[in-house]
Short mmCIF file of N, CA, C and O in Angstrom, two decimals:
data_model
loop_
_atom_site.label_atom_id
_atom_site.label_comp_id
_atom_site.label_asym_id
_atom_site.label_seq_id
_atom_site.Cartn_x
_atom_site.Cartn_y
_atom_site.Cartn_z
N MET A 1 0.91 -1.13 -0.03
CA MET A 1 0.15 0.04 0.10
C MET A 1 0.91 1.25 0.26
O MET A 1 2.22 1.58 0.67
N VAL A 2 0.51 2.16 -0.97
CA VAL A 2 1.12 3.85 -1.11
C VAL A 2 -0.20 4.76 0.00
O VAL A 2 -0.92 4.32 0.02
N SER A 3 0.49 5.79 0.48
CA SER A 3 -0.10 6.71 1.43
C SER A 3 0.72 7.83 0.90
O SER A 3 2.32 7.86 0.72
N LYS A 4 0.01 9.36 0.41
CA LYS A 4 0.52 10.32 0.42
C LYS A 4 -0.65 11.59 0.61
O LYS A 4 -1.82 11.51 0.85
N ILE A 5 0.04 12.43 1.70
CA ILE A 5 -0.82 13.56 2.05
C ILE A 5 -0.82 14.85 1.03
O ILE A 5 0.43 15.36 1.17
N SER A 6 -1.67 15.32 0.83
CA SER A 6 -1.38 16.71 -0.48
C SER A 6 -2.45 17.29 -0.32
O SER A 6 -3.72 17.26 0.28
N GLU A 7 -1.98 18.73 0.48
CA GLU A 7 -3.38 19.53 0.65
C GLU A 7 -4.35 18.80 1.98
O GLU A 7 -5.50 19.35 1.66
N GLY A 8 -3.90 18.34 2.86
CA GLY A 8 -4.47 18.09 3.77
C GLY A 8 -5.38 17.01 3.35
O GLY A 8 -5.78 16.57 4.55
N VAL A 9 -4.78 16.66 2.52
CA VAL A 9 -6.07 15.34 2.05
C VAL A 9 -4.99 13.99 2.03
O VAL A 9 -4.00 13.89 0.74
N GLU A 10 -5.31 12.78 2.48
CA GLU A 10 -4.56 11.52 2.52
C GLU A 10 -4.95 10.40 1.61
O GLU A 10 -6.62 10.57 1.67
N ILE A 11 -4.28 10.12 0.63
CA ILE A 11 -4.74 9.33 -0.86
C ILE A 11 -3.61 8.45 0.03
O ILE A 11 -2.71 8.17 0.01
N SER A 12 -4.58 7.06 -0.30
CA SER A 12 -3.94 5.60 0.31
C SER A 12 -4.30 4.51 -0.68
O SER A 12 -5.76 4.73 -1.07
N VAL A 13 -2.98 3.76 -1.44
CA VAL A 13 -4.12 2.99 -2.58
C VAL A 13 -3.71 1.70 -2.45
O VAL A 13 -2.00 1.67 -1.87
N GLU A 14 -4.43 0.85 -2.69
CA GLU A 14 -3.95 -0.79 -2.22
C GLU A 14 -4.33 -1.67 -3.71
O GLU A 14 -5.17 -1.02 -4.35
N THR A 15 -3.49 -2.25 -4.38
CA THR A 15 -3.69 -2.83 -5.70
C THR A 15 -3.89 -4.11 -5.19
O THR A 15 -3.40 -5.08 -4.21
N PHE A 16 -4.63 -4.83 -6.29
CA PHE A 16 -4.76 -6.29 -6.63
C PHE A 16 -5.26 -6.65 -8.13
O PHE A 16 -6.05 -6.44 -8.86
N PHE A 17 -3.94 -8.03 -8.55
CA PHE A 17 -4.13 -8.59 -9.48
C PHE A 17 -5.28 -9.18 -9.85
O PHE A 17 -5.97 -10.44 -9.19
N GLN A 18 -6.42 -8.77 -10.70
CA GLN A 18 -7.43 -9.93 -11.11
C GLN A 18 -7.42 -11.06 -12.38
O GLN A 18 -7.69 -10.86 -13.34
N SER A 19 -6.96 -12.23 -11.59
CA SER A 19 -6.83 -12.96 -12.74
C SER A 19 -7.75 -13.58 -13.61
O SER A 19 -7.76 -14.53 -14.98
N ASP A 20 -9.01 -13.91 -12.55
CA ASP A 20 -10.03 -14.42 -13.33
C ASP A 20 -10.21 -13.42 -14.54
O ASP A 20 -11.01 -14.05 -15.09
N TYR A 21 -10.33 -12.14 -14.35
CA TYR A 21 -10.50 -11.30 -15.47
C TYR A 21 -9.67 -11.18 -16.80
O TYR A 21 -9.56 -10.37 -17.46
N SER A 22 -8.06 -12.08 -16.72
CA SER A 22 -7.07 -11.45 -17.53
C SER A 22 -7.05 -12.92 -18.34
O SER A 22 -7.49 -13.75 -17.79
N ASN A 23 -6.28 -12.36 -19.27
CA ASN A 23 -6.22 -13.43 -20.33
C ASN A 23 -4.73 -13.03 -20.91
O ASN A 23 -4.62 -12.53 -21.80
N PRO A 24 -3.75 -13.76 -20.32
CA PRO A 24 -2.31 -13.51 -20.74
C PRO A 24 -1.83 -13.46 -22.27
O PRO A 24 -1.42 -12.99 -22.29
N LEU A 25 -2.61 -14.63 -22.35
CA LEU A 25 -2.36 -15.10 -24.06
C LEU A 25 -2.85 -13.94 -25.23
O LEU A 25 -2.12 -14.01 -26.19
N ASN A 26 -3.72 -13.12 -24.70
CA ASN A 26 -4.32 -12.24 -25.57
C ASN A 26 -3.57 -10.58 -25.37
O ASN A 26 -3.85 -9.27 -25.63
N GLY A 27 -2.50 -11.16 -24.12
CA GLY A 27 -2.15 -9.66 -23.74
C GLY A 27 -3.13 -9.02 -22.77
O GLY A 27 -3.37 -7.35 -22.76
N GLU A 28 -3.80 -9.37 -22.08
CA GLU A 28 -4.96 -8.70 -21.33
C GLU A 28 -4.43 -8.71 -19.53
O GLU A 28 -4.55 -10.33 -18.84
N TYR A 29 -4.69 -7.76 -18.87
CA TYR A 29 -4.62 -7.98 -17.83
C TYR A 29 -4.85 -6.63 -16.80
O TYR A 29 -4.90 -5.96 -17.06
N MET A 30 -5.93 -7.42 -15.71
CA MET A 30 -6.71 -6.51 -15.15
C MET A 30 -6.50 -6.56 -13.66
O MET A 30 -5.59 -7.29 -12.96
N PHE A 31 -6.48 -5.10 -13.37
CA PHE A 31 -6.00 -4.76 -12.09
C PHE A 31 -7.20 -4.21 -11.15
O PHE A 31 -7.65 -3.26 -11.69
N ALA A 32 -7.11 -4.88 -9.66
CA ALA A 32 -8.29 -3.90 -9.12
C ALA A 32 -7.47 -2.98 -8.30
O ALA A 32 -6.57 -3.22 -7.73
N TYR A 33 -7.90 -1.28 -7.71
CA TYR A 33 -7.18 -1.02 -6.69
C TYR A 33 -8.04 -0.21 -5.97
O TYR A 33 -9.25 0.04 -6.08
N ARG A 34 -7.89 -0.45 -4.86
CA ARG A 34 -8.80 0.31 -3.66
C ARG A 34 -8.08 1.37 -3.09
O ARG A 34 -6.99 1.81 -2.12
N ILE A 35 -9.09 2.47 -3.26
CA ILE A 35 -8.70 3.87 -2.90
C ILE A 35 -9.21 4.70 -1.82
O ILE A 35 -10.12 4.23 -1.46
N THR A 36 -8.68 4.79 -0.40
CA THR A 36 -8.99 5.65 0.69
C THR A 36 -8.76 6.67 0.92
O THR A 36 -7.39 7.72 0.72
N ILE A 37 -10.00 7.89 0.63
CA ILE A 37 -9.26 9.44 0.67
C ILE A 37 -9.70 9.66 1.99
O ILE A 37 -11.17 10.04 2.32
N GLU A 38 -9.04 10.80 3.37
CA GLU A 38 -8.83 11.16 4.21
C GLU A 38 -9.22 12.62 4.36
O GLU A 38 -7.45 13.19 4.13
N ASN A 39 -9.88 13.66 4.89
CA ASN A 39 -9.89 15.15 4.93
C ASN A 39 -9.03 14.72 6.18
O ASN A 39 -9.76 15.05 7.64
N HIS A 40 -8.15 15.70 6.58
CA HIS A 40 -7.79 16.34 7.56
C HIS A 40 -7.45 17.29 7.83
O HIS A 40 -6.91 18.18 8.59
N ASN A 41 -8.24 18.12 6.78
CA ASN A 41 -8.03 19.43 7.18
C ASN A 41 -9.56 19.68 8.07
O ASN A 41 -9.88 19.42 8.16
N ASN A 42 -9.41 20.87 8.42
CA ASN A 42 -10.86 21.37 9.16
C ASN A 42 -11.81 22.16 8.64
O ASN A 42 -12.66 23.06 9.37
N PHE A 43 -11.83 21.89 7.26
CA PHE A 43 -13.14 22.30 6.37
C PHE A 43 -13.87 20.92 5.60
O PHE A 43 -13.02 20.16 5.13
N THR A 44 -15.10 21.15 4.66
CA THR A 44 -15.44 20.34 4.23
C THR A 44 -15.08 20.26 2.67
O THR A 44 -14.81 21.38 2.34
N ILE A 45 -14.66 18.89 2.23
CA ILE A 45 -13.91 19.23 1.12
C ILE A 45 -15.09 17.92 0.07
O ILE A 45 -16.00 17.08 0.31
N LYS A 46 -15.40 18.40 -1.04
CA LYS A 46 -16.22 17.64 -2.47
C LYS A 46 -15.35 17.25 -3.25
O LYS A 46 -14.41 18.33 -3.94
N LEU A 47 -15.19 15.96 -3.58
CA LEU A 47 -14.27 15.70 -5.42
C LEU A 47 -15.14 15.34 -6.38
O LEU A 47 -16.34 15.31 -6.43
N LEU A 48 -14.64 16.56 -7.04
CA LEU A 48 -15.21 16.83 -8.51
C LEU A 48 -14.78 16.22 -9.27
O LEU A 48 -15.72 15.38 -10.24
N ARG A 49 -13.50 16.17 -9.77
CA ARG A 49 -13.30 14.90 -10.65
C ARG A 49 -11.99 14.45 -10.31
O ARG A 49 -10.80 14.68 -9.45
N ARG A 50 -11.43 13.64 -11.52
CA ARG A 50 -10.22 12.26 -11.51
C ARG A 50 -9.32 12.83 -13.15
O ARG A 50 -10.14 13.00 -13.75
N HIS A 51 -7.94 13.09 -12.59
CA HIS A 51 -7.22 12.87 -14.08
C HIS A 51 -6.03 11.72 -13.69
O HIS A 51 -5.43 11.71 -12.83
N TRP A 52 -6.06 10.45 -14.55
CA TRP A 52 -5.22 9.37 -14.10
C TRP A 52 -4.44 9.39 -15.48
O TRP A 52 -4.54 9.83 -16.69
N HIS A 53 -3.23 9.02 -15.21
CA HIS A 53 -1.91 9.25 -15.80
C HIS A 53 -1.74 7.46 -16.09
O HIS A 53 -1.42 6.82 -14.59
N ILE A 54 -1.54 6.57 -16.81
CA ILE A 54 -1.27 5.31 -16.77
C ILE A 54 -0.45 4.47 -18.07
O ILE A 54 -0.34 5.24 -18.89
N PHE A 55 0.73 4.16 -17.12
CA PHE A 55 1.97 3.83 -17.69
C PHE A 55 2.18 2.02 -17.89
O PHE A 55 1.66 1.36 -16.87
N ASP A 56 2.23 1.95 -19.16
CA ASP A 56 2.55 0.27 -19.35
C ASP A 56 3.58 0.05 -19.09
O ASP A 56 4.51 1.29 -20.05
N SER A 57 4.23 -1.55 -18.83
CA SER A 57 5.88 -1.51 -19.39
C SER A 57 6.52 -1.48 -20.72
O SER A 57 6.91 -1.15 -20.59
N ASN A 58 5.66 -1.38 -21.70
CA ASN A 58 5.86 -1.62 -23.14
C ASN A 58 5.60 0.31 -23.62
O ASN A 58 6.09 -0.14 -24.47
N GLY A 59 5.88 1.15 -22.60
CA GLY A 59 5.71 2.07 -22.95
C GLY A 59 4.77 3.05 -23.53
O GLY A 59 4.76 4.11 -23.67
N GLU A 60 3.63 2.34 -23.19
CA GLU A 60 1.87 3.02 -23.71
C GLU A 60 1.68 3.77 -22.40
O GLU A 60 2.00 3.67 -20.95
N HIS A 61 1.27 5.11 -23.14
CA HIS A 61 0.70 6.42 -22.15
C HIS A 61 -0.52 6.38 -21.79
O HIS A 61 -0.63 6.60 -23.34
N ARG A 62 -1.89 6.62 -21.06
CA ARG A 62 -3.03 6.61 -21.50
C ARG A 62 -3.67 8.00 -20.29
O ARG A 62 -2.69 7.88 -19.03
N GLU A 63 -4.15 8.63 -20.97
CA GLU A 63 -4.83 9.48 -19.70
C GLU A 63 -6.20 9.36 -19.82
O GLU A 63 -7.26 9.17 -20.70
N VAL A 64 -6.68 9.31 -18.28
CA VAL A 64 -8.13 9.62 -18.22
C VAL A 64 -8.51 10.31 -17.69
O VAL A 64 -8.13 10.69 -16.26
N GLU A 65 -9.63 11.47 -17.68
CA GLU A 65 -10.52 11.92 -17.27
C GLU A 65 -11.60 11.91 -17.19
O GLU A 65 -12.44 11.35 -17.60
N GLY A 66 -12.09 12.48 -15.82
CA GLY A 66 -13.48 12.76 -15.66
C GLY A 66 -13.94 13.27 -14.56
O GLY A 66 -13.38 13.29 -13.26
N GLU A 67 -15.61 12.90 -14.19
CA GLU A 67 -16.51 13.79 -13.23
C GLU A 67 -16.07 12.51 -11.78
O GLU A 67 -16.52 11.76 -11.97
N GLY A 68 -15.98 12.99 -10.62
CA GLY A 68 -16.31 12.27 -9.98
C GLY A 68 -15.54 11.12 -9.98
O GLY A 68 -14.28 10.80 -10.33
N VAL A 69 -15.44 10.04 -8.75
CA VAL A 69 -15.36 8.50 -8.61
C VAL A 69 -16.23 7.53 -8.99
O VAL A 69 -17.40 7.78 -7.99
N VAL A 70 -16.38 6.44 -9.58
CA VAL A 70 -17.37 5.43 -9.59
C VAL A 70 -18.76 6.33 -9.78
O VAL A 70 -19.33 5.31 -8.60
N GLY A 71 -18.90 7.04 -10.23
CA GLY A 71 -20.07 7.45 -10.25
C GLY A 71 -20.73 8.61 -9.20
O GLY A 71 -21.88 8.64 -9.56
N VAL A 72 -19.59 8.26 -8.50
CA VAL A 72 -20.07 9.60 -7.10
C VAL A 72 -18.99 11.25 -7.01
O VAL A 72 -18.16 10.66 -7.53
N GLN A 73 -19.46 12.14 -6.40
CA GLN A 73 -18.81 12.65 -6.38
C GLN A 73 -18.80 13.01 -4.36
O GLN A 73 -19.33 13.91 -4.28
N PRO A 74 -18.28 12.34 -3.89
CA PRO A 74 -18.12 12.26 -2.31
C PRO A 74 -17.81 13.25 -1.95
O PRO A 74 -16.69 14.33 -2.16
N ILE A 75 -18.46 13.77 -0.79
CA ILE A 75 -18.16 15.05 0.34
C ILE A 75 -17.57 14.46 1.28
O ILE A 75 -18.53 13.44 2.03
N LEU A 76 -16.54 15.22 2.26
CA LEU A 76 -15.89 14.45 3.30
C LEU A 76 -15.45 15.67 4.02
O LEU A 76 -15.12 16.61 3.92
N ARG A 77 -16.35 15.82 5.49
CA ARG A 77 -16.25 16.33 6.55
C ARG A 77 -15.03 16.53 7.12
O ARG A 77 -14.52 15.20 7.24
N PRO A 78 -14.74 17.00 7.91
CA PRO A 78 -13.09 16.95 8.78
C PRO A 78 -13.12 16.35 9.57
O PRO A 78 -14.04 15.47 9.84
N GLY A 79 -11.90 14.82 9.03
CA GLY A 79 -12.07 13.84 9.95
C GLY A 79 -12.67 12.31 8.93
O GLY A 79 -12.24 11.13 9.49
N GLU A 80 -13.40 12.71 8.21
CA GLU A 80 -14.33 11.53 7.19
C GLU A 80 -13.22 10.99 6.42
O GLU A 80 -11.89 11.55 5.84
N HIS A 81 -13.15 9.95 6.13
CA HIS A 81 -12.95 9.24 4.77
C HIS A 81 -13.92 8.65 3.72
O HIS A 81 -14.89 8.41 4.43
N TYR A 82 -13.17 8.39 2.97
CA TYR A 82 -14.33 7.92 1.87
C TYR A 82 -13.22 6.58 0.79
O TYR A 82 -12.31 7.14 0.80
N GLN A 83 -13.86 5.58 1.05
CA GLN A 83 -13.21 4.35 -0.01
C GLN A 83 -14.19 3.78 -0.91
O GLN A 83 -15.10 3.73 -0.99
N TYR A 84 -13.17 3.78 -2.21
CA TYR A 84 -13.99 3.22 -3.29
C TYR A 84 -12.93 1.97 -4.29
O TYR A 84 -11.71 1.89 -3.94
N VAL A 85 -13.06 1.35 -4.91
CA VAL A 85 -12.74 0.19 -5.61
C VAL A 85 -13.01 0.43 -7.30
O VAL A 85 -13.95 0.42 -7.34
N SER A 86 -11.59 0.51 -8.09
CA SER A 86 -11.86 0.56 -9.72
C SER A 86 -10.93 -0.15 -10.26
O SER A 86 -10.40 -1.11 -9.32
N GLY A 87 -11.13 -0.50 -11.31
CA GLY A 87 -9.72 -1.46 -12.32
C GLY A 87 -8.67 -0.51 -13.36
O GLY A 87 -9.89 0.48 -13.64
N CYS A 88 -8.29 -1.10 -13.95
CA CYS A 88 -7.43 -1.00 -15.18
C CYS A 88 -6.61 -1.87 -15.65
O CYS A 88 -6.51 -3.31 -14.85
N ASN A 89 -7.46 -1.67 -17.14
CA ASN A 89 -6.17 -3.08 -17.81
C ASN A 89 -4.99 -2.66 -18.07
O ASN A 89 -5.02 -1.47 -19.01
N LEU A 90 -4.00 -3.32 -18.64
CA LEU A 90 -2.59 -3.54 -18.97
C LEU A 90 -2.59 -4.23 -19.82
O LEU A 90 -3.37 -5.55 -20.54
N ARG A 91 -1.98 -4.04 -20.93
CA ARG A 91 -1.50 -4.78 -22.22
C ARG A 91 -0.06 -5.67 -21.66
O ARG A 91 0.68 -6.68 -22.71
N THR A 92 0.74 -5.29 -20.38
CA THR A 92 1.59 -6.36 -20.33
C THR A 92 1.53 -6.44 -18.76
O THR A 92 0.32 -6.22 -17.74
N GLU A 93 2.03 -6.66 -18.01
CA GLU A 93 2.39 -8.05 -16.49
C GLU A 93 2.75 -6.67 -15.27
O GLU A 93 2.30 -7.30 -14.51
N MET A 94 2.86 -5.48 -16.28
CA MET A 94 3.77 -4.38 -14.84
C MET A 94 2.76 -3.26 -15.63
O MET A 94 2.96 -2.95 -16.85
N GLY A 95 2.81 -2.53 -14.53
CA GLY A 95 2.56 -1.03 -14.89
C GLY A 95 2.41 0.03 -13.81
O GLY A 95 2.86 -0.64 -12.95
N ARG A 96 2.04 1.31 -14.13
CA ARG A 96 2.18 2.32 -12.98
C ARG A 96 0.91 3.03 -13.38
O ARG A 96 1.02 3.51 -14.70
N MET A 97 0.56 3.65 -12.28
CA MET A 97 -0.61 4.77 -12.67
C MET A 97 -0.44 6.01 -11.51
O MET A 97 0.40 6.07 -10.25
N HIS A 98 -0.58 7.53 -11.55
CA HIS A 98 -1.05 8.30 -10.64
C HIS A 98 -1.46 9.10 -11.31
O HIS A 98 -2.08 9.19 -12.49
N GLY A 99 -2.04 10.11 -10.50
CA GLY A 99 -2.90 11.25 -10.89
C GLY A 99 -3.07 12.32 -10.14
O GLY A 99 -2.54 12.72 -8.52
N SER A 100 -4.17 12.79 -9.95
CA SER A 100 -5.27 14.19 -9.01
C SER A 100 -6.25 14.17 -9.27
O SER A 100 -6.88 13.81 -10.11
N TYR A 101 -7.01 14.33 -8.21
CA TYR A 101 -8.65 14.68 -7.78
C TYR A 101 -8.32 16.38 -7.90
O TYR A 101 -7.47 17.13 -6.77
N LEU A 102 -9.52 16.79 -8.27
CA LEU A 102 -9.80 17.85 -8.35
C LEU A 102 -10.58 18.17 -7.12
O LEU A 102 -12.04 17.93 -7.21
N MET A 103 -10.55 19.07 -5.92
CA MET A 103 -11.54 18.95 -4.87
C MET A 103 -11.90 20.68 -4.81
O MET A 103 -11.15 21.48 -5.22
N GLU A 104 -13.00 20.86 -4.36
CA GLU A 104 -13.47 21.99 -3.77
C GLU A 104 -13.70 22.43 -2.19
O GLU A 104 -14.64 21.35 -1.96
N ASN A 105 -13.42 23.60 -1.46
CA ASN A 105 -13.37 23.43 -0.24
C ASN A 105 -14.59 24.01 -0.55
O ASN A 105 -15.29 25.21 -0.89
N GLN A 106 -15.54 23.38 0.44
CA GLN A 106 -16.91 23.73 0.76
C GLN A 106 -17.25 25.15 1.83
O GLN A 106 -18.38 25.75 1.49
N ASP A 107 -16.42 25.26 2.06
CA ASP A 107 -16.38 26.53 3.07
C ASP A 107 -16.30 27.67 2.40
O ASP A 107 -17.21 29.05 1.78
N THR A 108 -15.48 27.84 1.02
CA THR A 108 -14.80 29.25 0.31
C THR A 108 -15.13 29.40 -0.74
O THR A 108 -14.92 29.92 -1.43
N LYS A 109 -15.57 27.53 -1.39
CA LYS A 109 -16.03 27.69 -2.74
C LYS A 109 -14.95 27.75 -3.65
O LYS A 109 -15.12 27.85 -4.97
N THR A 110 -13.70 27.32 -3.41
CA THR A 110 -12.22 27.76 -3.90
C THR A 110 -11.96 25.93 -4.75
O THR A 110 -12.50 24.86 -3.64
N PHE A 111 -11.17 26.18 -5.50
CA PHE A 111 -10.52 24.42 -5.75
C PHE A 111 -9.26 24.46 -5.52
O PHE A 111 -8.50 25.18 -5.51
N PHE A 112 -9.28 22.91 -5.45
CA PHE A 112 -7.60 22.79 -5.20
C PHE A 112 -7.12 21.16 -5.61
O PHE A 112 -8.54 20.40 -6.10
N ASP A 113 -6.13 21.16 -5.89
CA ASP A 113 -5.61 19.90 -6.57
C ASP A 113 -4.88 18.63 -5.77
O ASP A 113 -3.96 19.65 -4.60
N VAL A 114 -5.42 17.57 -5.51
CA VAL A 114 -4.66 16.45 -4.59
C VAL A 114 -4.35 15.70 -5.37
O VAL A 114 -4.71 14.64 -6.28
N ASN A 115 -2.82 15.32 -4.84
CA ASN A 115 -2.04 14.36 -5.67
C ASN A 115 -2.28 12.93 -5.30
O ASN A 115 -2.43 12.78 -4.42
N ILE A 116 -2.27 11.99 -6.57
CA ILE A 116 -2.74 10.49 -6.18
C ILE A 116 -0.85 10.00 -6.19
O ILE A 116 -0.90 10.20 -7.29
N PRO A 117 -0.48 9.52 -5.23
CA PRO A 117 0.45 8.45 -5.33
C PRO A 117 0.86 7.85 -6.59
O PRO A 117 -0.54 7.04 -6.58
N SER A 118 1.70 7.62 -6.76
CA SER A 118 2.22 6.64 -8.16
C SER A 118 2.07 5.45 -7.50
O SER A 118 2.70 4.89 -6.24
N PHE A 119 1.36 4.44 -7.94
CA PHE A 119 1.43 2.85 -7.55
C PHE A 119 1.69 1.84 -8.61
O PHE A 119 1.55 2.28 -9.74
N ASP A 120 2.09 1.23 -8.72
CA ASP A 120 2.70 -0.28 -9.49
C ASP A 120 1.31 -1.10 -9.37
O ASP A 120 1.11 -1.48 -8.13
N MET A 121 1.35 -1.23 -10.77
CA MET A 121 0.59 -2.68 -11.02
C MET A 121 1.42 -3.78 -11.10
O MET A 121 2.15 -3.99 -12.40
N ILE A 122 1.74 -5.29 -10.82
CA ILE A 122 2.59 -6.41 -11.16
C ILE A 122 2.01 -7.75 -11.16
O ILE A 122 1.20 -7.44 -10.03
N VAL A 123 1.92 -8.08 -11.98
CA VAL A 123 1.37 -9.61 -11.87
C VAL A 123 2.31 -10.38 -10.75
O VAL A 123 3.59 -10.48 -10.67
N PRO A 124 1.50 -10.82 -9.63
CA PRO A 124 2.34 -11.27 -8.79
C PRO A 124 3.54 -12.56 -8.69
O PRO A 124 4.88 -12.24 -8.31
N ALA A 125 3.72 -12.95 -10.29
CA ALA A 125 4.29 -14.09 -10.55
C ALA A 125 5.80 -13.71 -10.95
O ALA A 125 6.72 -13.92 -10.99
N LYS A 126 5.94 -12.38 -11.50
CA LYS A 126 6.54 -11.36 -11.61
C LYS A 126 7.16 -10.80 -10.65
O LYS A 126 8.46 -10.29 -10.64
N MET A 127 7.27 -11.01 -9.38
CA MET A 127 7.54 -10.20 -8.39
C MET A 127 8.86 -11.22 -7.79
O MET A 127 9.22 -10.98 -6.65
N ASN A 128 8.83 -12.78 -8.24
CA ASN A 128 9.45 -13.77 -7.46
C ASN A 128 10.91 -13.85 -8.04
O ASN A 128 10.93 -13.54 -9.53
#
């Protein structure tokens, strides 16, 4: 698991290889990741958008942007956390992701970016 605090918001990421949804013979590797967002600020925040950079070990780079996460724009009061699970498909056995969330301070209605730490996605057999 990796964690990082940015702008008073802690992002923790844990990854899981999804062998049942992968097809190595076709170069399809599916990973799930669980993200926990914790608000350490003294004000309420709302997650508006996500922006991901996805790197495959074959040199491919993709960017994914959109509103919220898994169809919601969670609101976190001071001390609260929000957790969700999503997924990423790769063409190789190893890859990496990092990104950012666009947040809104609900008190001042100002926007700020929170960095999502870089995390690896590796088929377990490759780690031996």
